[in-house]
Short mmCIF file of C-alpha atoms in Angstrom, two decimals:
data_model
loop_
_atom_site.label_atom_id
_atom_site.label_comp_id
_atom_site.label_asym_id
_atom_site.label_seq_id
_atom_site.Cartn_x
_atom_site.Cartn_y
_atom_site.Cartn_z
CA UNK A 49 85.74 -31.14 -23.21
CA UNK A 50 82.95 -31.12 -20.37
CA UNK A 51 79.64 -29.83 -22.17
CA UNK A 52 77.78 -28.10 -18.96
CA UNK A 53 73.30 -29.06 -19.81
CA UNK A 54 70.90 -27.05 -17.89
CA UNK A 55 69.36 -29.30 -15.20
CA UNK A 56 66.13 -29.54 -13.62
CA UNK A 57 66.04 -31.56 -10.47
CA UNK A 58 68.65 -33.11 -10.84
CA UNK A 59 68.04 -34.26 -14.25
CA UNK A 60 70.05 -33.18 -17.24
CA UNK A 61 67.56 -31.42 -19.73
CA UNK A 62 67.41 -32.06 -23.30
CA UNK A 63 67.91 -28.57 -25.37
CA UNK A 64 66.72 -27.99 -28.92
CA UNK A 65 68.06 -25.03 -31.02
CA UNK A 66 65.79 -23.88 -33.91
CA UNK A 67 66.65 -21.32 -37.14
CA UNK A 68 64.75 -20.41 -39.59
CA UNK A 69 67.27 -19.97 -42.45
CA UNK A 70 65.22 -19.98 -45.70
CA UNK A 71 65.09 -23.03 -48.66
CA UNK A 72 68.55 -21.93 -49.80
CA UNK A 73 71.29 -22.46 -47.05
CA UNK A 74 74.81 -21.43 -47.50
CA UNK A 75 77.09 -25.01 -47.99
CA UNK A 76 78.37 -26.32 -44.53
CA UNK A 77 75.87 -24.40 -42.40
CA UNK A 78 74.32 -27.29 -40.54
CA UNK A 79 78.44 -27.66 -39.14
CA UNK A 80 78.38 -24.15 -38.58
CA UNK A 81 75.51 -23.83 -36.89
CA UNK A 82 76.63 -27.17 -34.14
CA UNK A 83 80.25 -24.62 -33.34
CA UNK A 84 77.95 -22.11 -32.82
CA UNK A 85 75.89 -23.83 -29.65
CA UNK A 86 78.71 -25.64 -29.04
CA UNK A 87 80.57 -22.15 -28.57
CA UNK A 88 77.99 -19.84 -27.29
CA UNK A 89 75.94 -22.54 -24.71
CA UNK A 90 78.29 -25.65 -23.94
CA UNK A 91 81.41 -23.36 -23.55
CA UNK A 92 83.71 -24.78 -26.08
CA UNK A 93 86.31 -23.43 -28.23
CA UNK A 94 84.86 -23.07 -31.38
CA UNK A 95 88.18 -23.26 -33.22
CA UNK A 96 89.26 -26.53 -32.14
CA UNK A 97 86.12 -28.05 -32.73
CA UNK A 98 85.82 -30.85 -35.18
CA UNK A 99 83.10 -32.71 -36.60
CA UNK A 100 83.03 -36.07 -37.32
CA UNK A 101 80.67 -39.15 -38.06
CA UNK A 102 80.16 -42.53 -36.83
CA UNK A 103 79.30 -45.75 -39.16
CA UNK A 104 76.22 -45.24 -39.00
CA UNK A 105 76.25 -41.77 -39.85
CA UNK A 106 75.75 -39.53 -36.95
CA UNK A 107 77.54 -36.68 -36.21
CA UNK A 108 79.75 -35.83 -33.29
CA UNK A 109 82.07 -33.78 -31.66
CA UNK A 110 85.35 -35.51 -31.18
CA UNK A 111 86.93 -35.33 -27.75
CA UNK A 112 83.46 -34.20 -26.23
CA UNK A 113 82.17 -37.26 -24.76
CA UNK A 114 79.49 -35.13 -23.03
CA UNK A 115 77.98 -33.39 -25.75
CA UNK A 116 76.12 -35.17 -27.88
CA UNK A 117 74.07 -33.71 -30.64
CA UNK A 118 71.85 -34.44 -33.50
CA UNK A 119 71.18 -32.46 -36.89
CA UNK A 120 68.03 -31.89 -39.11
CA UNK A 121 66.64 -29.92 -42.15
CA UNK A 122 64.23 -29.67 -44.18
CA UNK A 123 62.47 -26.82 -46.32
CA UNK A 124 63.21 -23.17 -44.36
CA UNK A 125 64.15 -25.00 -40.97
CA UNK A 126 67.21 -26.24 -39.19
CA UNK A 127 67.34 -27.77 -35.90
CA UNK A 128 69.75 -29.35 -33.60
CA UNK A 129 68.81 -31.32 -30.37
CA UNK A 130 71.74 -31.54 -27.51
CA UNK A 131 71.89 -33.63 -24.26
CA UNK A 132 74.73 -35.50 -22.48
CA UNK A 133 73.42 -38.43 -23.76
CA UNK A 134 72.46 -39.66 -27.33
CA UNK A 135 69.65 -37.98 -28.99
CA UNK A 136 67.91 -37.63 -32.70
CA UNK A 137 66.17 -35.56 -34.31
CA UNK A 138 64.36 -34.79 -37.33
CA UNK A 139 62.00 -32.44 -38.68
CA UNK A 140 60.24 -32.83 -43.01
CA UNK A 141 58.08 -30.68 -44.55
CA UNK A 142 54.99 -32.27 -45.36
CA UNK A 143 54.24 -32.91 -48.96
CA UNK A 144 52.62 -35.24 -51.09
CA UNK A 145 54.36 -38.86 -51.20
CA UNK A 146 53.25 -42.13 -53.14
CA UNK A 147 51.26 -44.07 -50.87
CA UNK A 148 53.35 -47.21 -51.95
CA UNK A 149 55.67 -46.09 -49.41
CA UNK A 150 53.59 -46.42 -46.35
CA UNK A 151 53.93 -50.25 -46.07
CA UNK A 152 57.78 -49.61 -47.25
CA UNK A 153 58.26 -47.39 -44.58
CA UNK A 154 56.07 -48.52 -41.45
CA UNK A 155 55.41 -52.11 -39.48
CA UNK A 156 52.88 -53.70 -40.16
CA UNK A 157 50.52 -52.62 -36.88
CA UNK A 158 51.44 -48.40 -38.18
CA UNK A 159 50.32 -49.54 -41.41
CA UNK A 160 46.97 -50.97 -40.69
CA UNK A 161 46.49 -48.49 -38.51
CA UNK A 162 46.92 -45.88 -41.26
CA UNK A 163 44.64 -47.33 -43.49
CA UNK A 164 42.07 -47.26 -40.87
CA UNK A 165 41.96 -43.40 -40.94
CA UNK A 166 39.99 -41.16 -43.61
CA UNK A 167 42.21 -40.51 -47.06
CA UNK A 168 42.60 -37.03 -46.04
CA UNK A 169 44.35 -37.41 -42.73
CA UNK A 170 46.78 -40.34 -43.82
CA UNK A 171 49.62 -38.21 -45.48
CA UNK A 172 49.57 -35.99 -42.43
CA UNK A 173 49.87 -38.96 -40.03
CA UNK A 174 52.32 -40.70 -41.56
CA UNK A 175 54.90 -37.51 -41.71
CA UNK A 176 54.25 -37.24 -37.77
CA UNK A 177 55.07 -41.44 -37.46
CA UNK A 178 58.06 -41.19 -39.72
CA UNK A 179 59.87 -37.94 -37.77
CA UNK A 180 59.37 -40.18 -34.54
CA UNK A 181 60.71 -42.73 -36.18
CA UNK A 182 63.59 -40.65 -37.99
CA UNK A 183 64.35 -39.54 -34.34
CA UNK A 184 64.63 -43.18 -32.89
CA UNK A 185 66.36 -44.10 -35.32
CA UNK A 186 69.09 -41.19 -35.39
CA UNK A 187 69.05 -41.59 -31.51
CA UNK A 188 69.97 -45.44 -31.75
CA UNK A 189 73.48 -44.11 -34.06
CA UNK A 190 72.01 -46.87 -36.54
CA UNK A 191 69.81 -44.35 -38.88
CA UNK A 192 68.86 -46.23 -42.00
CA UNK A 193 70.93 -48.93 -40.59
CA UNK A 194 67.60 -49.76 -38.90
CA UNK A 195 64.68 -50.76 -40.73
CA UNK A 196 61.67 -48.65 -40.34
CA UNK A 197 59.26 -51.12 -40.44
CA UNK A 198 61.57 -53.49 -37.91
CA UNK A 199 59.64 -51.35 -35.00
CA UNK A 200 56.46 -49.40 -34.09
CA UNK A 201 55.77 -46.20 -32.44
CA UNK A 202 52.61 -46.54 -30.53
CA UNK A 203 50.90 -43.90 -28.50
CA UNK A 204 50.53 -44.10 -25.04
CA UNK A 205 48.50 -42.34 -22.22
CA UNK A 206 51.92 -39.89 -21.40
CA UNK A 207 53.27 -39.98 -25.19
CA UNK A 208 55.05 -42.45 -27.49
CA UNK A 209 56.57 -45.93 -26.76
CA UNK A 210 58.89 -47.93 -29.10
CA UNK A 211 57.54 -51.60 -29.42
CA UNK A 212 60.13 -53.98 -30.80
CA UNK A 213 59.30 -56.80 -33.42
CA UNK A 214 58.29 -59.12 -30.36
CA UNK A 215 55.69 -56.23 -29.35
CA UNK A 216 58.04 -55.47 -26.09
CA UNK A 217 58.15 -52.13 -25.23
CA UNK A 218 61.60 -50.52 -25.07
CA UNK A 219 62.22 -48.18 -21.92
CA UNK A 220 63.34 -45.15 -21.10
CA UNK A 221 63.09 -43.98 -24.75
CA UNK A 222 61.05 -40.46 -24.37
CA UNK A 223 59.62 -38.31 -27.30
CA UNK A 224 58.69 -34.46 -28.05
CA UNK A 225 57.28 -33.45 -30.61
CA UNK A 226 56.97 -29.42 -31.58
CA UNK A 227 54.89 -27.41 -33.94
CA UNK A 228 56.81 -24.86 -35.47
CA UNK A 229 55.28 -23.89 -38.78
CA UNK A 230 52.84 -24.75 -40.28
CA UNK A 231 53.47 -27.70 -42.85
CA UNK A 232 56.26 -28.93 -40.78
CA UNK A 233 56.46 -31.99 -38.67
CA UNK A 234 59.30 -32.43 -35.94
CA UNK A 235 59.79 -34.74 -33.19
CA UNK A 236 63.15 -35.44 -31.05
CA UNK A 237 63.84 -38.95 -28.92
CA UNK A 238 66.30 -38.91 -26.06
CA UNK A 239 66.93 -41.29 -23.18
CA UNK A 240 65.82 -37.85 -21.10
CA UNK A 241 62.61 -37.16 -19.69
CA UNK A 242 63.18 -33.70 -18.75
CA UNK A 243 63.14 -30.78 -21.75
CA UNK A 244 64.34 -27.28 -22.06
CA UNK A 245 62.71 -24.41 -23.75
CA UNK A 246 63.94 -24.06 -27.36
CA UNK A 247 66.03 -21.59 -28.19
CA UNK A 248 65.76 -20.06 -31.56
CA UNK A 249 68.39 -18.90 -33.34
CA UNK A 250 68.79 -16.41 -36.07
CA UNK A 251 70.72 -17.31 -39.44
CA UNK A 252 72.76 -13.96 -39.47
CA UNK A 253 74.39 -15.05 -35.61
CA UNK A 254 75.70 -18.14 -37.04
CA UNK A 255 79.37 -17.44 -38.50
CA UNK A 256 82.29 -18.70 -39.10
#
C-alpha cells in the first residue's frame, strides 16, 4: 500500500487527527479510529487493514511501509499523528502526581531545572517535558524500552532538541506541541519539519 501525505515544498507534512470522544470509549476504538484515516485520507482499503505491533510496542499497519502512525489517549481525547516516516505521539491530562517521580522520570539537567521553578508551576512543567518525551520515545519504536531519564529535552531558540547522555544534540528530531483543552498537554516528534493543519474528527464518523 502507497499512503499519499500532503506536501509542502516538496516536503512530506506531518498530519495529526484529533477526537474528542468522552472518558468512556467504546473497546477497540483507538484501532478503529487508525482504519478510519487510513480509509478516508491515505486511500486504503479499510477491510484489509490490519494492525499490528512491533517489540517495542508500536503500532503499525502491515504491508504499508509508507504509512506510519502513532496512537494516544488520555481523559476525553484521542489523537493519532501520521507521516511517511516514524512519528510519536502523546497527549495526558494533567493531574496531580507524587513529586518522587520527577527524578524517576527526568535526567538529571530536567530535574534541576524543575526544582528551580516556583512549587506552583512544577506539576504543569513536568506534564509538558514528559509528552515530549513520551513522543521521542514512541517515535524511536523503543517506548519504555528507553529510559526517560537516559536523555533531555532542552529548549532551543526554534523549539526542542534531544540531548543524549554525552550532552550531543540529536538532529533532525523536530517537535509540536498543541493546546487543545484546557488541562491537557500534547506534543508530537517526527523526523519532519513541515506540519499540517489538524484535522478533527468526530466520534460518531468513526465505524466499523
Amino acid at each position: 500500500m502507497i499512503f499519499a501525505c500532503a506536501s509542502m515544498g516538496g516536503q512530506q507534512m506531518v498530519q495529526v487527527y484529533i477526537c474528542k470522544t468522552g472518558a468512556e470509549r467504546p473497546a477497540g476504538f483507538t484501532h478503529r479510529l487508525v482504519r478510519h484515516i487510513a480509509a478516508r485520507y491515505g486511500g486504503m482499503d479499510g477491510e484489509r487493514i490490519t494492525i499490528a505491533g512491533t517489540p517495542g510496542g508500536k503500532p503499525y499497519i502491515q504491508d504499508a511501509d509508507s504509512f506510519h502512525f502513532n496512537v494516544s489517549h488520555s481523559g476525553d481525547w484521542v489523537v493519532c499523528a501520521v507521516h511517511t516516516q516514524p512519528v510519536g505521539i502523546d497527549i495526558e491530562q494533567v493531574g496531580r502526581i507524587d513529586a518522587t517521580l520527577y527524578r524517576e522520570h527526568l535526567s538529571a539537567a530536567e530535574y534541576y531545572a524543575l526544582q528551580a521553578l516556583p512549587r506552583e508551576e512544577q506539576q504543569e512543567h513536568f506534564y509538558e517535558l514528559w509528552t515530549l518525551k513520551e513522543s521521542y520515545m514512541k517515535q524511536t519504536g523503543l517506548g519504555v524500552q528507553l529510559a526517560p531519564s537516559s536523555f533531555t529535552i532542552q529548549a532551543t531558540k526554534t523549539g526542542y532538541a534531544v540531548l543524549q547522555a554525552t550532552g550531543r544534540p540529536l538532529t533532525d528530531i523536530f517537535f509540536r506541541q498543541y493546546d487543545i483543552a484546557a488541562g491537557y498537554k500534547m506534543a508530537v516528534c517526527a523526523i519532519a519539519n513541515k506540519w499540517g493543519t489538524p484535522i478533527w474528527i468526530g466520534p460518531a464518523d468513526v465505524t466499523g
